[in-house]
Short mmCIF file of C-alpha atoms in Angstrom, two decimals:
data_model
loop_
_atom_site.label_atom_id
_atom_site.label_comp_id
_atom_site.label_asym_id
_atom_site.label_seq_id
_atom_site.Cartn_x
_atom_site.Cartn_y
_atom_site.Cartn_z
CA MET P 1 0.01 0.00 -0.01
CA GLY P 2 2.70 2.43 0.91
CA ARG P 3 0.22 5.16 1.85
CA ARG P 4 0.57 8.07 4.28
CA ALA P 5 4.33 8.55 4.01
CA THR P 6 5.32 12.21 4.09
CA LEU P 7 8.46 13.88 2.90
CA MET P 8 8.70 17.65 2.23
CA GLY P 9 7.55 18.88 -1.15
CA VAL P 10 10.76 18.26 -3.11
CA PHE P 11 8.50 17.31 -5.88
CA LEU P 12 6.13 20.19 -5.40
CA VAL P 13 3.96 20.48 -8.47
CA GLY P 14 2.37 23.68 -9.76
CA VAL P 15 1.41 26.94 -8.08
CA LEU P 16 -0.62 26.59 -4.89
CA ALA P 17 -2.00 30.07 -4.35
CA ILE P 18 -4.48 30.26 -7.29
CA ALA P 19 -8.06 29.34 -6.42
CA LEU P 20 -10.08 27.34 -9.01
CA SER P 21 -13.67 27.95 -10.21
CA ILE P 22 -14.74 24.38 -9.64
CA GLY P 23 -18.20 23.46 -8.54
CA PRO P 24 -20.97 21.08 -9.33
CA ALA P 25 -20.96 19.87 -12.88
CA PRO P 26 -23.12 21.97 -15.30
CA GLY P 27 -26.74 20.85 -15.11
CA THR P 28 -26.39 19.10 -11.74
CA GLU P 29 -27.82 20.32 -8.48
CA LYS P 30 -25.29 18.64 -6.11
CA LEU P 31 -21.53 18.45 -5.93
CA ARG P 32 -20.60 14.87 -6.61
CA VAL P 33 -17.75 13.69 -4.49
CA GLY P 34 -15.81 10.46 -5.10
CA PHE P 35 -13.73 8.55 -2.60
CA VAL P 36 -11.16 5.95 -3.51
CA TYR P 37 -10.14 3.56 -0.77
CA VAL P 38 -7.16 1.19 -0.69
CA GLY P 39 -8.86 -1.29 1.70
CA PRO P 40 -12.29 -2.55 2.57
CA VAL P 41 -14.66 -0.45 4.63
CA GLY P 42 -14.99 -3.37 6.97
CA ASP P 43 -11.26 -3.13 8.05
CA ALA P 44 -12.32 -1.51 11.30
CA GLY P 45 -9.44 0.93 10.76
CA TRP P 46 -8.10 3.35 8.23
CA THR P 47 -10.68 2.79 5.47
CA TYR P 48 -13.50 2.54 7.94
CA ALA P 49 -12.50 5.87 9.45
CA HIS P 50 -12.50 7.49 6.03
CA ASP P 51 -15.92 6.07 5.16
CA GLN P 52 -17.23 7.55 8.53
CA GLY P 53 -15.95 10.89 7.28
CA ARG P 54 -17.75 10.37 3.92
CA LYS P 55 -21.01 9.80 5.84
CA TYR P 56 -20.34 12.82 7.97
CA LEU P 57 -19.89 14.98 4.93
CA GLU P 58 -23.25 13.83 3.52
CA ALA P 59 -24.97 14.47 6.87
CA HIS P 60 -23.47 17.94 7.27
CA ASP P 61 -23.59 19.21 3.66
CA PRO P 62 -26.94 18.60 1.87
CA GLY P 63 -25.34 20.00 -1.27
CA VAL P 64 -23.18 16.93 -1.87
CA GLN P 65 -23.69 13.44 -3.26
CA THR P 66 -20.91 10.92 -2.53
CA THR P 67 -19.72 7.52 -3.76
CA ALA P 68 -16.83 5.25 -2.61
CA VAL P 69 -14.75 2.70 -4.43
CA GLU P 70 -13.19 0.10 -2.06
CA SER P 71 -10.02 -1.95 -2.19
CA VAL P 72 -8.43 -0.17 -5.14
CA PRO P 73 -4.75 -1.23 -5.57
CA GLU P 74 -2.14 1.49 -5.99
CA GLY P 75 -0.74 2.20 -9.48
CA ALA P 76 -2.45 1.71 -12.87
CA ASP P 77 -5.69 0.42 -11.29
CA SER P 78 -6.12 3.56 -9.18
CA GLU P 79 -5.35 5.81 -12.20
CA ARG P 80 -8.24 4.14 -14.06
CA VAL P 81 -10.66 4.63 -11.12
CA PHE P 82 -9.74 8.34 -10.76
CA THR P 83 -10.11 8.81 -14.53
CA ASP P 84 -13.54 7.06 -14.49
CA LEU P 85 -14.85 9.19 -11.64
CA ALA P 86 -13.74 12.42 -13.43
CA ARG P 87 -15.41 11.44 -16.67
CA LYS P 88 -18.58 10.59 -14.75
CA GLY P 89 -18.93 14.14 -13.44
CA TYR P 90 -17.41 13.91 -9.96
CA ARG P 91 -15.92 17.30 -9.35
CA LEU P 92 -14.11 16.50 -6.07
CA ILE P 93 -12.19 13.24 -5.94
CA ILE P 94 -10.29 12.17 -2.83
CA GLY P 95 -7.68 9.39 -2.86
CA THR P 96 -6.85 7.93 0.62
CA SER P 97 -3.59 6.12 0.04
CA PHE P 98 -0.12 7.38 -0.24
CA GLY P 99 0.63 5.20 -3.24
CA TYR P 100 -2.10 7.02 -5.14
CA MET P 101 0.13 10.12 -5.41
CA ASP P 102 1.57 9.83 -8.88
CA PRO P 103 -1.71 8.53 -10.46
CA LEU P 104 -3.51 11.59 -8.86
CA VAL P 105 -0.87 13.99 -10.29
CA LYS P 106 -1.30 12.52 -13.79
CA VAL P 107 -5.12 12.55 -13.72
CA ALA P 108 -5.31 15.94 -12.12
CA GLY P 109 -3.34 17.28 -15.08
CA GLU P 110 -5.84 15.74 -17.48
CA PHE P 111 -8.89 17.19 -15.74
CA PRO P 112 -8.07 20.75 -14.71
CA LYS P 113 -11.64 21.57 -13.86
CA VAL P 114 -11.92 18.76 -11.30
CA ALA P 115 -10.63 19.17 -7.66
CA PHE P 116 -8.44 16.35 -6.41
CA VAL P 117 -7.28 15.67 -2.86
CA HIS P 118 -4.49 13.26 -1.93
CA ILE P 119 -4.46 12.09 1.71
CA SER P 120 -0.90 12.28 3.04
CA GLY P 121 1.08 12.95 -0.08
CA PHE P 122 3.40 15.82 -0.90
CA LYS P 123 2.85 16.47 -4.59
CA ARG P 124 0.41 19.29 -5.37
CA ALA P 125 -1.04 21.28 -8.24
CA LYS P 126 -3.56 23.99 -8.71
CA ASN P 127 -6.38 21.53 -8.62
CA LEU P 128 -4.59 18.91 -6.40
CA ALA P 129 -4.46 19.41 -2.64
CA THR P 130 -2.84 17.27 0.10
CA ALA P 131 -4.31 16.60 3.45
CA PHE P 132 -3.39 14.71 6.69
CA GLY P 133 -3.69 15.05 10.45
CA ARG P 134 -1.21 15.27 13.27
CA ILE P 135 -1.91 11.89 14.55
CA GLU P 136 1.33 12.06 16.58
CA GLN P 137 -0.45 14.21 19.12
CA PRO P 138 -2.84 11.45 20.25
CA ARG P 139 -0.12 8.88 19.82
CA TYR P 140 1.84 10.69 22.50
CA LEU P 141 -1.14 10.53 24.79
CA THR P 142 -1.54 6.76 24.20
CA GLY P 143 2.15 6.42 25.07
CA LEU P 144 1.39 7.98 28.49
CA VAL P 145 -1.22 5.24 28.98
CA ALA P 146 1.01 2.42 27.81
CA GLY P 147 3.88 3.51 29.90
CA SER P 148 1.64 3.73 32.99
CA MET P 149 0.13 0.22 32.45
CA THR P 150 3.16 -1.95 31.63
CA LYS P 151 4.54 -4.12 34.43
CA SER P 152 7.30 -5.81 32.46
CA ASN P 153 8.51 -2.49 30.96
CA ILE P 154 8.46 -4.20 27.54
CA ILE P 155 6.00 -2.59 25.16
CA GLY P 156 5.52 -4.02 21.67
CA TYR P 157 4.83 -1.97 18.57
CA VAL P 158 3.61 -3.72 15.44
CA ALA P 159 4.86 -1.22 12.82
CA ALA P 160 3.55 -1.10 9.25
CA HIS P 161 6.00 0.28 6.70
CA PRO P 162 9.28 2.08 7.37
CA ILE P 163 8.19 5.50 6.23
CA PRO P 164 8.46 8.84 8.04
CA GLU P 165 4.79 8.85 9.04
CA VAL P 166 5.14 5.45 10.83
CA VAL P 167 8.54 6.32 12.25
CA ARG P 168 7.45 9.60 13.79
CA GLY P 169 4.33 7.77 15.19
CA ILE P 170 6.58 5.27 17.04
CA ASN P 171 8.74 8.14 18.31
CA ALA P 172 5.76 10.17 19.54
CA PHE P 173 4.36 7.08 21.30
CA THR P 174 7.76 6.33 22.87
CA LEU P 175 8.19 9.87 24.11
CA GLY P 176 4.87 9.50 25.89
CA VAL P 177 5.85 6.17 27.36
CA ARG P 178 9.15 7.43 28.66
CA ALA P 179 7.67 10.63 30.05
CA VAL P 180 5.84 8.46 32.68
CA ASN P 181 8.14 5.44 32.86
CA PRO P 182 11.82 5.97 31.84
CA LYS P 183 12.57 2.29 32.43
CA ALA P 184 10.17 1.10 29.71
CA ALA P 185 11.28 0.26 26.18
CA VAL P 186 9.27 0.09 23.02
CA HIS P 187 10.12 -3.02 20.95
CA VAL P 188 9.37 -2.63 17.17
CA VAL P 189 8.53 -5.42 14.76
CA TRP P 190 7.79 -4.54 11.10
CA SER P 191 4.92 -6.32 9.36
CA ASN P 192 5.36 -4.41 6.08
CA THR P 193 1.57 -4.40 5.73
CA TRP P 194 -1.30 -1.94 6.09
CA TYR P 195 -4.03 -4.60 6.19
CA ASP P 196 -3.14 -8.20 6.52
CA PRO P 197 -4.74 -9.54 9.77
CA ALA P 198 -2.77 -12.84 9.59
CA ALA P 199 0.67 -11.19 9.27
CA GLU P 200 -0.17 -8.56 11.92
CA LYS P 201 -1.35 -11.23 14.32
CA GLU P 202 1.92 -13.09 13.78
CA ALA P 203 3.97 -9.94 14.52
CA ALA P 204 1.96 -9.19 17.56
CA GLU P 205 2.48 -12.66 19.01
CA SER P 206 6.19 -12.44 18.44
CA LEU P 207 6.27 -9.35 20.62
CA LEU P 208 4.12 -11.05 23.27
CA SER P 209 6.50 -14.03 23.29
CA VAL P 210 9.44 -11.77 24.33
CA GLY P 211 7.54 -10.44 27.31
CA ALA P 212 5.59 -7.44 26.01
CA ASP P 213 2.40 -6.83 28.21
CA VAL P 214 1.20 -3.91 26.20
CA LEU P 215 0.94 -3.79 22.38
CA ALA P 216 0.67 -0.79 19.99
CA GLN P 217 0.20 -0.78 16.25
CA HIS P 218 0.06 1.18 13.00
CA GLN P 219 -2.01 -1.23 10.90
CA ASP P 220 -5.72 -1.10 9.92
CA SER P 221 -6.87 -4.44 11.34
CA PRO P 222 -7.63 -5.12 15.06
CA ALA P 223 -5.23 -8.21 14.96
CA ALA P 224 -2.87 -6.78 17.56
CA VAL P 225 -5.76 -5.98 19.92
CA GLN P 226 -7.13 -9.46 19.45
CA ALA P 227 -3.70 -11.07 19.97
CA ALA P 228 -3.20 -9.13 23.20
CA ALA P 229 -6.68 -10.06 24.46
CA ALA P 230 -6.02 -13.72 23.79
CA LYS P 231 -2.94 -13.66 26.09
CA GLY P 232 -4.58 -11.45 28.78
CA LYS P 233 -2.34 -8.47 27.95
CA TYR P 234 -3.16 -4.83 27.04
CA ALA P 235 -3.29 -3.08 23.64
CA VAL P 236 -3.43 0.32 22.13
CA GLY P 237 -5.37 0.20 18.86
CA TYR P 238 -5.28 2.64 15.88
CA ASN P 239 -7.60 4.54 13.52
CA SER P 240 -10.83 3.86 15.40
CA ASP P 241 -12.09 2.83 18.74
CA MET P 242 -11.45 -0.98 18.66
CA HIS P 243 -12.57 -1.78 22.15
CA LYS P 244 -15.15 -4.35 20.94
CA PHE P 245 -12.28 -6.55 19.56
CA GLY P 246 -10.82 -7.04 23.11
CA PRO P 247 -12.83 -5.30 25.79
CA GLY P 248 -10.53 -6.48 28.56
CA ALA P 249 -7.40 -5.58 26.62
CA PHE P 250 -8.17 -2.32 24.88
CA LEU P 251 -6.64 0.65 26.69
CA THR P 252 -7.33 3.42 24.04
CA ALA P 253 -6.21 4.33 20.50
CA PRO P 254 -5.24 7.39 18.42
CA VAL P 255 -8.26 7.88 16.21
CA TRP P 256 -9.29 9.77 13.03
CA ASN P 257 -12.34 12.00 12.49
CA TRP P 258 -12.08 13.04 8.73
CA GLY P 259 -15.53 14.47 8.58
CA PRO P 260 -14.71 18.20 9.43
CA MET P 261 -11.86 18.17 6.89
CA TYR P 262 -14.13 16.68 4.20
CA VAL P 263 -16.73 19.34 4.87
CA TYR P 264 -14.18 22.02 4.52
CA LEU P 265 -12.83 20.70 1.25
CA ALA P 266 -16.35 20.32 -0.24
CA LYS P 267 -17.23 23.94 0.78
CA LYS P 268 -14.09 25.14 -0.92
CA VAL P 269 -15.16 23.44 -4.23
CA GLU P 270 -18.75 24.68 -3.85
CA THR P 271 -17.63 28.28 -3.36
CA GLY P 272 -15.10 28.15 -6.14
CA THR P 273 -12.16 28.81 -3.73
CA PHE P 274 -10.45 25.38 -3.91
CA ARG P 275 -6.75 25.44 -4.41
CA GLY P 276 -3.80 23.11 -4.12
CA GLU P 277 -3.08 23.76 -0.52
CA ASP P 278 -1.53 21.45 2.06
CA LEU P 279 -3.63 20.76 5.11
CA TRP P 280 -2.08 19.28 8.22
CA TRP P 281 -4.58 19.58 11.00
CA GLY P 282 -4.21 18.63 14.66
CA MET P 283 -6.40 17.98 17.72
CA ASN P 284 -7.53 21.60 17.83
CA LYS P 285 -9.34 20.99 14.51
CA GLY P 286 -10.87 17.68 15.64
CA VAL P 287 -9.44 15.57 12.82
CA VAL P 288 -7.42 13.45 15.25
CA ASP P 289 -8.13 12.55 18.90
CA ILE P 290 -7.71 9.84 21.49
CA ALA P 291 -10.32 7.10 22.02
CA PRO P 292 -12.08 6.76 25.44
CA LEU P 293 -9.68 5.19 27.89
CA GLY P 294 -10.66 1.60 29.15
CA PRO P 295 -12.01 0.99 32.67
CA MET P 296 -8.77 -0.63 33.72
CA VAL P 297 -6.85 2.66 33.41
CA PRO P 298 -6.51 4.28 36.79
CA ALA P 299 -8.14 7.63 37.46
CA SER P 300 -4.80 9.25 37.98
CA VAL P 301 -3.74 8.27 34.44
CA LYS P 302 -6.99 9.46 33.00
CA SER P 303 -6.51 12.82 34.67
CA LEU P 304 -2.96 13.08 33.41
CA VAL P 305 -4.13 12.29 29.79
CA ALA P 306 -6.91 14.79 30.03
CA SER P 307 -4.55 17.48 31.24
CA LYS P 308 -2.07 16.93 28.48
CA ARG P 309 -4.75 16.68 25.82
CA ALA P 310 -6.13 20.07 26.95
CA ALA P 311 -2.54 21.47 26.63
CA ILE P 312 -2.18 20.07 23.08
CA VAL P 313 -5.54 21.52 21.96
CA LYS P 314 -4.58 24.98 23.30
CA GLY P 315 -1.20 24.81 21.62
CA GLN P 316 0.62 24.80 24.96
CA PHE P 317 2.33 21.44 24.47
CA ASN P 318 4.28 20.00 21.58
CA GLU P 319 4.96 16.26 21.66
CA PHE P 320 8.26 16.83 19.78
CA ALA P 321 9.60 19.48 22.17
CA GLY P 322 13.17 19.07 23.30
CA PRO P 323 15.38 17.77 24.75
CA ILE P 324 15.12 14.72 22.51
CA THR P 325 17.92 12.18 22.10
CA ASP P 326 18.11 9.43 19.47
CA GLN P 327 19.09 5.79 19.99
CA THR P 328 22.74 6.51 19.59
CA GLY P 329 22.71 9.21 22.30
CA THR P 330 22.96 12.03 19.90
CA ALA P 331 20.91 15.17 20.73
CA ARG P 332 18.38 15.74 18.04
CA VAL P 333 16.39 18.51 19.63
CA PRO P 334 17.82 20.83 22.27
CA ALA P 335 16.03 21.87 25.50
CA GLY P 336 13.79 24.71 24.65
CA GLY P 337 13.51 23.71 20.96
CA ALA P 338 10.99 21.64 19.04
CA LEU P 339 11.32 19.43 16.01
CA ALA P 340 10.40 21.41 12.87
CA ASP P 341 7.66 20.11 10.60
CA THR P 342 10.26 19.59 7.85
CA ASP P 343 12.20 17.30 10.11
CA GLN P 344 9.14 15.40 11.14
CA LEU P 345 8.11 14.86 7.55
CA SER P 346 11.47 13.24 6.70
CA MET P 347 12.06 11.39 10.00
CA ASN P 348 14.19 8.28 9.59
CA TRP P 349 15.58 7.77 13.11
CA PHE P 350 14.30 6.50 16.45
CA VAL P 351 14.29 8.26 19.77
CA GLN P 352 15.97 6.80 22.89
CA GLY P 353 13.86 4.01 24.26
CA VAL P 354 12.99 2.34 20.98
CA VAL P 355 14.41 -1.20 20.42
CA GLY P 356 14.74 -1.92 16.81
CA GLN P 357 15.94 -0.18 13.55
CA VAL P 358 14.46 1.71 10.67
CA PRO P 359 15.23 -0.46 7.64
CA LYS P 360 17.11 1.21 4.88
#
C-alpha cells in the first residue's frame, strides 16, 4: 500500500495560491464527491474511518452526493478509477492512500476543472491538494497510557512500513511512554503491511513471546488488539475505537475523524475557492483525537491524559519539544527547542527508548 508517507515537497507540482472555479458539474444540483479507498470499509481501521468521514460529509452538507470505491490497488488500477470518476462528473475526488500520489498527479493534469485531494502525499498542483492530520499528538497521549500500564517494561509496537509517518508515530508514542516510565522500552517489529490480519497477528504474537505486556500498532486491522486479548495483555489500537475486539485488553487508541476536513474541502469546491493547498490539522481541529480510555486505566492516568490533551488543543504542548535524544545518544532537539515540521516529515531515526531499527 505504501500510503501516508510524508516527505517535504521536493517534488512540489504547480502553483498553490490560485483558487479554482470548480463546482458542481453543469446541469447538476449537487456536488458529486468520489472517494477511492485502498482497503475494505470493513477493516475497522483506516478505510472505515474515511468512510465515516464520507458519511459525516453527507450528513453535514446537503449539497453533496458521494460515492466510494473500495479496495483499489495503487498504481495503474487507481489511475483508471480516478479517470472514470472524473469522466462521470465527480468534481471532487479524494484518494486515501499514499501510493495514489503519482496517479493523482497525472489525472489531475488531465482534468483541470476537477478538484483532487490526496491524503498524506506531498505533490500538489492548482487542482490537487494534500491533506493529513497530526496523529502524533494522540499517539503521544496513548504512550502515556501504555507507559503507565506496563509491568514488564516491555511494550511491543507492530509497525507497518518504514516510512516517515510510521517512524514519527513510533517516536511520539515512545516519548509519551518514557515521560511517565523511563525504564520502559518500545520493541518494534515490522509487518510491512497496512491490512493483513494474519501477518499482523503473527507480528503481535512475536512481541508477546518476548515479554511485552502492552501492544501498540500502525495497521488497519484489530489483529494486535485481538492477540493481546487472547494472552490477557493490554493493547493500544489505531484509527478507530477498537474496544469491541478486546474489551478486557483495549486501553485506548489514536483515532481519526475525517468529517470536518471533508466538509471544509467540499465547501471550498462549492464556493469556487479550492486550491492546491496542504492541510495538516491537529487535535485543535478535531481531525485526530484519542479514544475513550478503558475501565482498567487508573483515574490518575486518565487525569494526566486529560490535562495533556487540553494543553495540546490549546497549543501549549508539543509532543516533539526538546530535549530529544536518538538511539545513539545524539541530541536531536535541544532543550527549549522543538522538532520542525520539515524534520518530522522526513524522520528516519528512532528516539531513545526504541528497540529496533528503521530498515534502509
